[in-house]
Amino acid sequence: MSGPVFFFLSFTAIFILASWALYLPYRMGQLHFLVIPNMVISAYFGALVSGAAVSGAQGAAHWPFFAVLLGAVILSALIGFLVSLCIGDAPCFSVAIVGLTFMFLVRTIAENTPFLGRTLGMYGVPRIIDSTQGNRLFLVILIYLILLLVGFLVYRFDRSPLGRAASCIFADRDMALSLGINIKTMGMLLQTASSAMGGLAGVLYLYVTRSISPAFITFQNLGLFVTMLFVGGYTTQWGILLVTPILWGIPLIMPEALQGWKNVFYALILIVILMVRPEGVITRPALRKILPWISTSVWRKR
């Protein structure tokens, strides 16, 4: 597997995971930007315990990959849970501000901490499999298996009573309260799950790039995930699945002279979608029309 194909496939799946992590809390109207700091925290945790190099010196710890993965997810979920104790029922703007604050906080700490490599970060994360091709193939298969599992869990949530309760909160908080829905408990659940998904994406990103630095914490990456969420459609998980390969792939085939303009490209797409189709490309009413048509077409072919 060539390098460009490996990175495209891996980053596409990781960005879908990160965008789904934003999607979950937004089901009840909360923009949980803590996803980005949790990705970085879990990646640094993975780098520390896997034996990554800092300033040329290789780390002493050598945890196996699956132990790193599990530890990072638990750590991220714990961070998300503790923060959600304070903002579980907070409005969208407050939750977004807390996430942005954590972004600056985590970046500042990473840039000024020697054992985290300061601005250079940590690098030389050991491969899971010694051979380059074997490691790439293993990672791609594993990442997409994880994507399928997480996608199935999100799908089940959307169609569960919890998903319907989240939709009710999004539509009208007062109505949700009158129906006996505990907004804070729902917020804590979704923010904790979102943080765990962010941690999962962060560890996978670490093993794909074999490095992590504070440079990952940028408004560019945050804007990329937000664009995938709102362009794809914030009412269903399928829009993210559809638009992420397109949004991530188009800038890669742009002429070199236009590469520096990709953020403008994302911004223009987001603005146009919000003006023309505020709910995104794929909406629930659209799915209700498309799915019966697909089923009918498949049945006729049989």
XYZ file of C-alpha atoms in Angstrom:
302
model
C 0.000 0.000 0.000
C 1.477 3.326 -1.061
C 1.958 6.159 1.410
C -0.624 8.550 -0.128
C -3.321 5.852 -0.232
C -2.560 4.800 3.342
C -2.754 8.342 4.696
C -5.887 9.199 2.722
C -7.765 6.109 3.899
C -6.565 6.478 7.486
C -7.214 10.210 7.851
C -10.635 9.905 6.221
C -11.751 7.334 8.801
C -10.171 9.234 11.707
C -11.843 12.483 10.649
C -15.195 10.689 10.388
C -14.710 9.483 13.972
C -13.825 13.000 15.140
C -16.811 14.497 13.316
C -19.132 11.868 14.800
C -17.725 12.860 18.197
C -18.940 16.416 17.490
C -22.225 15.089 16.105
C -23.274 13.218 19.253
C -23.536 16.190 21.682
C -24.965 18.368 18.921
C -27.912 15.983 18.783
C -29.068 17.922 21.855
C -27.686 21.255 20.656
C -24.203 21.348 22.244
C -21.041 22.090 20.236
C -18.527 20.057 22.216
C -15.154 21.377 21.019
C -13.453 19.429 23.820
C -13.098 16.705 21.179
C -9.938 18.375 19.797
C -8.101 18.693 23.158
C -9.071 15.112 23.995
C -7.610 13.907 20.709
C -4.326 15.608 21.576
C -4.307 14.518 25.230
C -4.893 10.892 24.244
C -2.210 11.119 21.553
C 0.339 12.506 24.032
C -0.652 9.827 26.529
C -0.125 7.190 23.852
C 3.228 8.669 22.878
C 4.416 8.694 26.502
C 3.484 5.096 27.304
C 4.450 3.595 23.942
C 8.068 4.764 24.043
C 8.054 7.707 21.618
C 11.152 9.881 21.371
C 11.509 13.330 22.950
C 14.476 15.510 21.975
C 16.234 12.483 20.506
C 15.838 10.275 23.594
C 13.587 7.236 23.263
C 10.998 6.735 26.001
C 11.353 3.961 28.572
C 7.743 2.723 28.630
C 6.616 0.246 25.972
C 2.933 -0.490 26.398
C 1.342 -2.746 23.771
C -0.919 -1.023 21.257
C -4.261 -2.248 22.576
C -3.340 -1.258 26.144
C -2.485 2.230 24.864
C -5.778 2.374 22.978
C -7.844 1.318 25.987
C -5.976 3.589 28.395
C -6.370 6.625 26.137
C -10.104 6.052 25.657
C -10.635 5.695 29.420
C -8.572 8.831 30.112
C -10.485 10.879 27.538
C -13.842 9.609 28.797
C -12.845 10.524 32.357
C -11.870 14.053 31.295
C -15.124 14.441 29.397
C -17.130 13.158 32.365
C -15.469 15.497 34.873
C -15.991 18.514 32.632
C -19.589 17.482 31.947
C -20.346 17.690 35.667
C -20.117 21.460 35.203
C -21.482 21.925 31.670
C -23.763 18.927 31.150
C -26.834 21.128 30.844
C -25.096 24.277 29.598
C -26.284 26.019 26.409
C -24.438 25.596 23.112
C -22.350 28.773 23.367
C -21.083 27.987 26.878
C -20.086 24.442 25.917
C -18.248 25.759 22.843
C -16.350 28.343 24.924
C -15.233 25.675 27.402
C -13.934 23.554 24.525
C -12.041 26.480 22.999
C -10.534 27.297 26.406
C -9.276 23.739 26.747
C -7.746 23.968 23.270
C -5.604 26.947 24.270
C -4.836 25.415 27.679
C -3.655 22.063 26.302
C -1.612 23.718 23.559
C 0.108 26.068 26.033
C 0.938 23.209 28.402
C 2.313 21.045 25.570
C 4.436 23.883 24.156
C 6.075 24.564 27.527
C 6.547 21.081 28.968
C 9.991 19.524 28.338
C 8.948 15.859 28.616
C 6.246 16.500 25.990
C 8.830 17.855 23.560
C 7.691 21.494 23.775
C 6.889 22.877 20.300
C 8.539 19.934 18.492
C 6.296 17.393 20.156
C 6.974 13.660 20.324
C 7.924 11.397 17.438
C 9.231 7.955 16.564
C 6.226 6.065 17.935
C 7.037 2.343 17.521
C 5.243 0.495 14.743
C 2.691 -2.098 15.759
C 4.126 -4.456 13.124
C 7.797 -4.183 12.169
C 7.384 -4.079 8.396
C 6.096 -0.834 6.898
C 3.589 -2.507 4.577
C 2.335 -4.868 7.260
C 1.917 -2.011 9.720
C -0.012 0.089 7.191
C -2.322 -2.757 6.232
C -2.983 -3.654 9.868
C -3.771 -0.047 10.793
C -6.144 0.526 7.881
C -8.066 -2.692 8.609
C -8.203 -1.926 12.337
C -9.268 1.706 11.837
C -12.134 0.728 9.545
C -13.266 -2.062 11.875
C -13.366 0.503 14.694
C -15.214 2.908 12.395
C -17.835 0.233 11.665
C -18.260 -0.522 15.371
C -18.577 3.144 16.374
C -20.892 3.818 13.438
C -23.143 0.949 14.521
C -23.259 2.283 18.101
C -24.122 5.796 16.886
C -26.781 4.307 14.608
C -28.344 2.401 17.501
C -28.264 5.509 19.693
C -30.048 7.575 17.041
C -32.884 5.054 16.942
C -33.128 4.486 20.678
C -35.280 6.310 23.246
C -32.118 8.204 24.231
C -31.738 9.471 20.666
C -35.344 10.616 20.593
C -34.854 12.348 23.949
C -31.796 14.162 22.559
C -33.836 15.298 19.551
C -36.516 16.599 21.908
C -33.928 18.623 23.856
C -32.570 20.036 20.591
C -36.053 21.092 19.482
C -37.298 22.589 22.752
C -35.659 22.360 26.182
C -38.790 23.425 28.025
C -40.795 20.719 26.312
C -38.091 18.160 27.166
C -38.226 19.174 30.830
C -42.014 18.921 30.837
C -41.693 15.358 29.501
C -39.384 14.436 32.371
C -36.150 14.302 30.352
C -33.082 15.000 32.495
C -31.085 17.415 30.346
C -27.941 17.341 32.486
C -27.788 13.545 32.574
C -28.213 13.419 28.803
C -25.527 16.078 28.347
C -23.109 14.219 30.618
C -23.711 10.965 28.742
C -23.182 12.458 25.293
C -20.191 14.595 26.297
C -18.488 11.609 27.923
C -19.123 9.432 24.864
C -17.926 12.246 22.597
C -14.704 12.611 24.588
C -14.077 8.859 24.445
C -14.527 8.932 20.657
C -12.151 11.887 20.452
C -9.576 9.963 22.477
C -9.988 6.966 20.180
C -9.428 9.150 17.114
C -6.385 10.758 18.756
C -4.608 7.456 19.414
C -5.285 6.224 15.892
C -3.933 9.509 14.520
C -0.809 9.043 16.656
C -0.076 5.575 15.277
C -0.753 6.643 11.692
C 1.582 9.663 11.803
C 3.879 8.178 14.500
C 4.151 11.644 16.037
C 2.167 14.343 17.831
C 2.818 18.030 18.441
C 0.908 21.097 19.692
C 0.533 22.145 16.047
C -2.448 19.797 15.776
C -4.487 22.098 18.024
C -5.524 24.699 15.469
C -8.699 26.401 14.346
C -7.972 24.830 10.953
C -8.593 21.310 12.285
C -11.548 22.457 14.356
C -13.001 24.190 11.306
C -12.466 21.056 9.220
C -14.489 18.883 11.608
C -17.210 21.523 11.986
C -17.431 21.814 8.191
C -17.818 18.039 7.849
C -20.581 18.088 10.467
C -22.633 20.960 9.070
C -22.074 20.323 5.368
C -22.876 16.624 5.748
C -25.891 17.324 7.933
C -26.164 17.571 11.694
C -29.410 15.589 11.977
C -27.963 12.256 10.848
C -24.628 10.442 10.933
C -24.720 9.540 7.233
C -23.956 13.013 5.921
C -20.563 13.000 7.636
C -19.841 9.585 6.151
C -20.638 10.907 2.672
C -18.904 14.295 2.641
C -15.728 13.561 4.630
C -13.900 11.663 1.831
C -14.954 14.408 -0.610
C -13.983 17.382 1.568
C -10.694 15.756 2.568
C -9.915 14.459 -0.923
C -10.636 17.483 -3.143
C -7.890 19.725 -1.672
C -5.400 16.880 -2.156
C -5.888 16.969 -5.930
C -5.872 20.755 -6.201
C -2.975 22.341 -8.105
C -0.037 23.148 -5.856
C -0.623 26.878 -6.298
C -4.091 26.494 -4.735
C -3.102 24.279 -1.805
C -2.735 27.267 0.490
C -6.337 28.242 -0.241
C -7.973 25.037 0.995
C -9.227 26.705 4.184
C -10.962 29.319 2.036
C -12.430 26.449 0.027
C -13.847 24.853 3.195
C -15.180 28.195 4.429
C -16.950 28.943 1.145
C -18.575 25.507 1.059
C -19.751 25.900 4.657
C -21.171 29.384 4.012
C -23.005 28.274 0.872
C -24.487 25.204 2.588
C -25.626 27.215 5.619
C -27.317 29.738 3.326
C -28.877 27.309 0.852
C -29.477 24.169 2.940
C -28.960 24.912 6.661
C -29.548 21.323 7.782
C -26.804 19.998 5.501
C -26.665 17.752 2.456
C -28.218 14.685 4.102
C -31.255 15.260 6.310
C -33.716 12.887 7.937
C -36.546 13.733 5.521
C -34.127 13.104 2.636
C -33.186 9.719 4.111
C -36.844 8.766 4.466
C -37.255 9.421 0.743
C -33.995 7.815 -0.382
C -34.103 4.549 1.601
C -37.467 3.293 0.231
C -36.288 4.159 -3.292
C -33.078 2.160 -2.788
C -35.010 -0.788 -1.355
C -37.444 -0.737 -4.285
C -34.608 -0.548 -6.837
C -32.761 -3.482 -5.272
C -35.967 -5.558 -5.136
C -36.718 -4.891 -8.821
C -33.213 -5.993 -9.838
C -33.769 -9.286 -8.051
